[in-house]
């Protein structure tokens, strides 16, 4: 199971969270990655943890003020990127262009979607993985694997029907080891979470609890 922690713009210490994630990953053998704000990519990568961008823009080098250039994110130490998160939706053409940008930087990619139909459409764009995240459950602490397990099963089936090489992650409300185990039982290849770690009083303890069922 792959664990990707999206720090969003939460007021946490990204280096402290990254250090904790690196230590837990080394101790357990579970693959854990951190996605910080773009300005903190280098600092997070310096901890040794697998580092992802939260987004890369659908642009190449040029006149694109305010954009996150995939090549710049790679230079800062990122090895992958999220795309189309529910808090940063992309038009189809822009999503396609962002995937092209990620490919130029040799990034692994995860495209987020709200439901199984969108998962199928996302899988057709040839990302490495897709993540199903019903937006109404994000940040609630109620995991999608409990609130609506069928949406996870159906997302796994939808992606496999398009391209069975595309992994499926489960997001929204994930915070505990029980949540991760439930996601695995439903066929997910990993989990995408944020506040369960980023807002935790003790991120290392939160991560240890999260990965315990698969460590």
XYZ file of N, CA and C in Angstrom, residues 57-211:
465
model
N 1.612 22.804 -13.328
C 0.790 23.566 -14.269
C 0.927 23.021 -15.689
N -0.089 23.258 -16.510
C -0.080 22.763 -17.897
C 0.711 23.691 -18.824
N 1.989 23.908 -18.470
C 2.813 24.859 -19.217
C 4.209 24.290 -19.434
N 4.902 24.900 -20.402
C 6.322 24.650 -20.616
C 7.078 25.894 -20.168
N 8.404 25.882 -20.317
C 9.176 27.091 -20.039
C 8.618 28.251 -20.863
N 8.508 29.424 -20.252
C 8.013 30.583 -20.993
C 7.367 31.594 -20.077
N 6.485 32.376 -20.651
C 5.838 33.486 -19.929
C 4.601 32.976 -19.196
N 4.809 32.399 -18.018
C 3.711 31.775 -17.269
C 3.831 32.146 -15.792
N 3.707 33.415 -15.499
C 3.833 33.903 -14.123
C 2.859 33.178 -13.187
N 3.368 32.778 -12.047
C 2.535 32.125 -11.045
C 2.323 30.647 -11.253
N 2.894 30.088 -12.293
C 2.713 28.670 -12.575
C 3.716 27.822 -11.797
N 3.375 26.555 -11.608
C 4.309 25.585 -11.042
C 4.838 24.736 -12.186
N 6.048 25.025 -12.601
C 6.670 24.329 -13.730
C 7.128 22.945 -13.273
N 6.764 21.926 -14.024
C 7.113 20.563 -13.630
C 8.623 20.395 -13.490
N 9.377 20.967 -14.421
C 10.835 20.833 -14.362
C 11.413 21.491 -13.110
N 10.812 22.603 -12.675
C 11.275 23.273 -11.457
C 10.974 22.425 -10.231
N 9.805 21.799 -10.217
C 9.460 20.908 -9.112
C 10.417 19.722 -9.050
N 10.780 19.196 -10.221
C 11.737 18.089 -10.264
C 13.107 18.529 -9.761
N 13.530 19.716 -10.153
C 14.820 20.235 -9.692
C 14.838 20.403 -8.173
N 13.669 20.666 -7.597
C 13.558 20.839 -6.148
C 13.492 19.508 -5.399
N 13.402 18.396 -6.133
C 13.430 17.087 -5.498
C 12.170 16.268 -5.594
N 11.126 16.796 -6.244
C 9.893 16.030 -6.397
C 10.083 14.900 -7.406
N 9.363 13.808 -7.170
C 9.426 12.666 -8.080
C 8.048 12.300 -8.639
N 7.015 13.030 -8.194
C 5.666 12.756 -8.664
C 4.782 13.951 -8.399
N 3.549 13.882 -8.905
C 2.621 14.979 -8.670
C 1.185 14.484 -8.619
N 0.429 15.103 -7.739
C -1.024 15.012 -7.777
C -1.535 15.914 -8.889
N -2.687 15.576 -9.438
C -3.352 16.437 -10.415
C -4.865 16.339 -10.220
N -5.544 17.441 -10.457
C -7.005 17.481 -10.478
C -7.625 17.189 -9.109
N -6.942 17.565 -8.047
C -7.545 17.432 -6.720
C -8.838 18.234 -6.681
N -9.773 17.827 -5.848
C -11.069 18.503 -5.808
C -10.948 19.968 -5.412
N -9.834 20.344 -4.780
C -9.594 21.741 -4.428
C -8.827 22.494 -5.507
N -8.509 21.795 -6.596
C -7.764 22.417 -7.699
C -8.106 21.694 -9.004
N -9.390 21.743 -9.346
C -9.876 21.048 -10.531
C -9.309 21.658 -11.816
N -9.114 20.787 -12.811
C -8.589 21.200 -14.105
C -9.590 20.867 -15.210
N -9.644 21.732 -16.222
C -10.371 21.382 -17.441
C -9.635 20.229 -18.120
N -10.353 19.459 -18.919
C -9.771 18.270 -19.532
C -8.505 18.595 -20.322
N -8.548 19.667 -21.112
C -7.373 20.025 -21.914
C -6.192 20.380 -21.025
N -6.458 21.071 -19.922
C -5.382 21.436 -19.003
C -4.854 20.212 -18.260
N -5.737 19.294 -17.910
C -5.295 18.073 -17.255
C -4.379 17.281 -18.170
N -4.764 17.180 -19.427
C -3.939 16.478 -20.415
C -2.572 17.150 -20.543
N -2.564 18.488 -20.569
C -1.309 19.221 -20.693
C -0.459 19.093 -19.430
N -1.091 19.045 -18.263
C -0.339 18.839 -17.023
C 0.274 17.441 -16.981
N -0.439 16.458 -17.492
C 0.135 15.108 -17.591
C 1.327 15.098 -18.532
N 1.237 15.846 -19.633
C 2.382 15.965 -20.541
C 3.562 16.627 -19.839
N 3.268 17.664 -19.052
C 4.324 18.348 -18.308
C 4.979 17.392 -17.310
N 4.156 16.605 -16.622
C 4.687 15.639 -15.668
C 5.558 14.597 -16.368
N 5.153 14.185 -17.551
C 5.938 13.213 -18.305
C 7.307 13.788 -18.690
N 7.325 15.083 -19.044
C 8.612 15.717 -19.374
C 9.563 15.654 -18.184
N 9.012 15.780 -16.981
C 9.835 15.770 -15.770
C 10.041 14.357 -15.227
N 9.532 13.360 -15.949
C 9.642 11.965 -15.538
C 8.977 11.729 -14.181
N 7.834 12.378 -13.966
C 7.087 12.257 -12.724
C 6.130 11.080 -12.759
N 5.948 10.472 -11.607
C 4.817 9.587 -11.396
C 3.590 10.473 -11.189
N 2.424 10.011 -11.624
C 1.237 10.864 -11.570
C 0.057 10.156 -10.928
N -0.706 10.934 -10.151
C -1.980 10.482 -9.604
C -3.030 11.525 -9.967
N -4.054 11.111 -10.678
C -5.155 11.998 -11.046
C -6.331 11.719 -10.125
N -6.810 12.757 -9.462
C -7.933 12.624 -8.535
C -9.263 12.753 -9.271
N -10.273 12.095 -8.732
C -11.618 12.154 -9.312
C -12.644 11.896 -8.212
N -13.881 12.298 -8.476
C -14.925 12.259 -7.448
C -15.680 10.945 -7.361
N -15.772 10.228 -8.477
C -16.656 9.065 -8.521
C -16.154 8.075 -9.572
N -16.712 6.870 -9.633
C -16.220 5.855 -10.566
C -16.258 6.271 -12.034
N -17.272 7.008 -12.462
C -17.317 7.443 -13.857
C -16.136 8.354 -14.175
N -15.844 9.279 -13.253
C -14.699 10.158 -13.458
C -13.385 9.392 -13.357
N -13.353 8.370 -12.514
C -12.157 7.522 -12.412
C -11.871 6.859 -13.758
N -12.910 6.360 -14.415
C -12.723 5.732 -15.723
C -12.171 6.731 -16.733
N -12.727 7.943 -16.730
C -12.251 8.971 -17.654
C -10.810 9.347 -17.346
N -10.466 9.427 -16.061
C -9.098 9.766 -15.672
C -8.128 8.658 -16.059
N -8.531 7.412 -15.864
C -7.659 6.283 -16.213
C -7.350 6.255 -17.695
N -8.287 6.726 -18.514
C -8.086 6.747 -19.962
C -7.005 7.735 -20.388
N -6.627 8.654 -19.493
C -5.581 9.632 -19.805
C -4.182 9.088 -19.549
N -4.095 7.856 -19.084
C -2.832 7.149 -18.894
C -1.957 7.708 -17.772
N -2.538 8.014 -16.610
C -1.703 8.341 -15.453
C -1.146 7.050 -14.858
N -0.273 7.173 -13.886
C 0.196 5.986 -13.172
C -0.870 5.474 -12.208
N -1.647 6.414 -11.667
C -2.674 6.035 -10.700
C -3.792 7.056 -10.712
N -4.909 6.646 -10.155
C -6.047 7.545 -9.939
C -6.415 7.452 -8.466
N -7.074 8.492 -7.962
C -7.515 8.494 -6.566
C -8.969 8.921 -6.503
N -9.798 8.098 -5.899
C -11.211 8.436 -5.760
C -11.408 9.139 -4.425
N -11.964 10.349 -4.483
C -12.148 11.186 -3.299
C -13.481 11.926 -3.378
N -14.544 11.400 -2.802
C -15.789 12.179 -2.747
C -15.548 13.462 -1.964
N -15.730 14.621 -2.575
C -15.344 15.875 -1.913
C -16.081 16.158 -0.620
N -17.294 15.626 -0.480
C -18.065 15.902 0.734
C -17.470 15.217 1.973
N -16.551 14.262 1.758
C -15.951 13.552 2.893
C -14.543 14.050 3.220
N -13.980 14.903 2.358
C -12.614 15.367 2.586
C -12.549 16.177 3.873
N -11.611 15.795 4.737
C -11.391 16.525 5.983
C -12.391 16.241 7.079
N -13.303 15.292 6.856
C -14.345 15.038 7.854
C -13.930 14.037 8.919
N -12.918 13.234 8.607
C -12.560 12.150 9.515
C -13.421 10.921 9.317
N -14.396 10.990 8.427
C -15.224 9.838 8.076
C -14.698 9.257 6.773
N -14.053 8.093 6.808
C -13.414 7.571 5.597
C -14.415 7.089 4.567
N -14.093 7.308 3.319
C -14.956 6.851 2.237
C -15.115 5.343 2.282
N -14.090 4.629 2.766
C -14.154 3.172 2.840
C -15.240 2.687 3.786
N -15.670 3.556 4.713
C -16.780 3.219 5.604
C -18.078 3.881 5.162
N -17.995 5.159 4.771
C -19.202 5.907 4.421
C -19.841 5.379 3.145
N -19.007 4.957 2.190
C -19.538 4.497 0.905
C -18.562 3.504 0.281
N -18.444 2.303 0.858
C -17.466 1.339 0.334
C -17.680 0.978 -1.124
N -18.921 1.030 -1.578
C -19.187 0.663 -2.974
C -18.492 1.601 -3.942
N -18.301 2.868 -3.557
C -17.660 3.799 -4.474
C -16.194 3.422 -4.677
N -15.582 2.837 -3.653
C -14.192 2.379 -3.792
C -14.143 1.138 -4.676
N -15.002 0.164 -4.392
C -15.039 -1.044 -5.225
C -15.314 -0.691 -6.680
N -16.297 0.180 -6.900
C -16.668 0.546 -8.262
C -15.551 1.329 -8.956
N -14.820 2.135 -8.198
C -13.698 2.875 -8.780
C -12.590 1.923 -9.208
N -12.311 0.919 -8.376
C -11.310 -0.094 -8.729
C -11.721 -0.812 -10.012
N -12.983 -1.197 -10.090
C -13.484 -1.896 -11.279
C -13.459 -0.983 -12.505
N -13.815 0.287 -12.311
C -13.864 1.234 -13.437
C -12.480 1.456 -14.023
N -11.483 1.614 -13.161
C -10.118 1.804 -13.654
C -9.614 0.555 -14.358
N -9.883 -0.603 -13.768
C -9.419 -1.860 -14.369
C -10.042 -2.103 -15.732
N -11.286 -1.680 -15.902
C -11.966 -1.872 -17.190
C -11.323 -1.037 -18.293
N -10.688 0.055 -17.916
C -10.033 0.923 -18.894
C -8.574 0.528 -19.090
N -7.874 0.331 -17.962
C -6.444 0.011 -18.012
C -6.059 -0.600 -16.672
N -5.854 -1.910 -16.653
C -5.606 -2.564 -15.369
C -4.212 -2.309 -14.812
N -3.393 -1.532 -15.542
C -2.087 -1.158 -15.005
C -2.152 0.114 -14.165
N -3.304 0.803 -14.183
C -3.474 2.033 -13.411
C -3.882 1.681 -11.985
N -3.062 2.089 -11.037
C -3.381 1.842 -9.631
C -4.521 2.751 -9.180
N -5.197 2.330 -8.122
C -6.309 3.111 -7.560
C -6.028 3.389 -6.093
N -6.044 4.664 -5.728
C -5.925 5.073 -4.336
C -7.287 5.508 -3.823
N -7.424 5.427 -2.521
C -8.655 5.796 -1.847
C -8.371 7.004 -0.977
N -9.161 8.059 -1.114
C -8.955 9.259 -0.327
C -10.242 9.714 0.325
N -10.144 10.770 1.108
C -11.258 11.418 1.798
C -11.541 10.748 3.132
N -11.172 11.437 4.206
C -11.485 10.978 5.548
C -10.566 9.909 6.104
N -9.517 9.538 5.363
C -8.595 8.496 5.821
C -7.728 9.051 6.952
N -7.638 8.315 8.078
C -6.775 8.794 9.163
C -6.206 7.689 10.039
N -6.753 6.489 10.008
C -6.315 5.436 10.926
C -5.887 4.178 10.179
N -5.241 3.284 10.924
C -4.870 2.004 10.352
C -6.073 1.197 9.906
N -7.162 1.307 10.658
C -8.399 0.617 10.268
C -8.884 1.121 8.911
N -8.760 2.443 8.682
C -9.172 3.009 7.398
C -8.323 2.460 6.262
N -7.015 2.376 6.496
C -6.113 1.868 5.459
C -6.410 0.401 5.168
N -6.623 -0.388 6.219
C -6.924 -1.804 6.024
C -8.234 -1.985 5.256
N -9.226 -1.157 5.566
C -10.502 -1.236 4.847
C -10.318 -0.900 3.380
N -9.514 0.130 3.098
C -9.259 0.506 1.709
C -8.577 -0.630 0.961
N -7.622 -1.288 1.608
C -6.936 -2.416 0.984
C -7.908 -3.561 0.711
N -8.782 -3.843 1.672
C -9.756 -4.922 1.497
C -10.706 -4.651 0.337
N -10.939 -3.366 0.057
C -11.843 -2.990 -1.036
C -11.141 -2.963 -2.388
N -9.830 -3.239 -2.396
C -9.097 -3.341 -3.659
C -8.193 -2.170 -3.976
N -8.119 -1.178 -3.080
C -7.271 -0.017 -3.334
C -5.797 -0.395 -3.189
N -4.952 0.307 -3.947
C -3.509 0.089 -3.919
C -2.795 1.055 -2.981
N -3.534 2.006 -2.426
C -2.931 2.981 -1.540
C -3.974 3.950 -1.039
N -3.515 4.912 -0.235
C -4.415 5.923 0.306
C -3.815 7.308 0.138
N -4.681 8.268 -0.010
C -4.331 9.679 -0.084
C -4.995 10.358 1.107
N -4.204 11.021 1.939
C -4.772 11.672 3.114
C -4.058 12.982 3.381
N -4.640 13.785 4.265
C -4.087 15.107 4.557
C -4.183 15.403 6.043
N -5.360 15.847 6.495
C -5.498 16.355 7.855
C -5.193 15.309 8.921
N -5.402 14.028 8.623
C -5.136 12.980 9.599
C -3.693 12.956 10.064
N -2.791 13.444 9.212
C -1.379 13.550 9.580
C -0.970 15.005 9.754
N -1.342 15.858 8.809
C -0.895 17.258 8.825
C -1.403 18.005 10.057
N -2.579 17.624 10.561
C -3.152 18.303 11.729
C -2.960 17.519 13.024
N -2.264 16.396 12.947
C -2.073 15.566 14.133
C -1.116 16.234 15.120
N -1.384 16.058 16.409
C -0.466 16.573 17.430
C 0.892 15.885 17.332
N 0.878 14.614 16.939
C 2.101 13.825 16.805
C 2.052 13.107 15.454
N 2.562 13.743 14.387
C 2.475 13.129 13.060
C 3.129 11.756 12.978
N 4.225 11.552 13.685
C 4.881 10.245 13.629
C 3.983 9.162 14.208
N 3.352 9.446 15.344
C 2.442 8.475 15.940
C 1.252 8.208 15.026
N 0.755 9.266 14.379
C -0.370 9.101 13.454
C 0.017 8.199 12.289
N 1.221 8.384 11.766
C 1.687 7.563 10.648
C 1.934 6.126 11.089
N 2.488 5.947 12.271
C 2.725 4.588 12.777
C 1.401 3.831 12.928
N 0.387 4.517 13.444
C -0.935 3.889 13.573
C -1.523 3.579 12.203
N -1.324 4.506 11.267
C -1.898 4.341 9.934
C -1.353 3.108 9.231
N -0.050 2.906 9.276
C 0.571 1.835 8.493
C 0.667 0.515 9.250
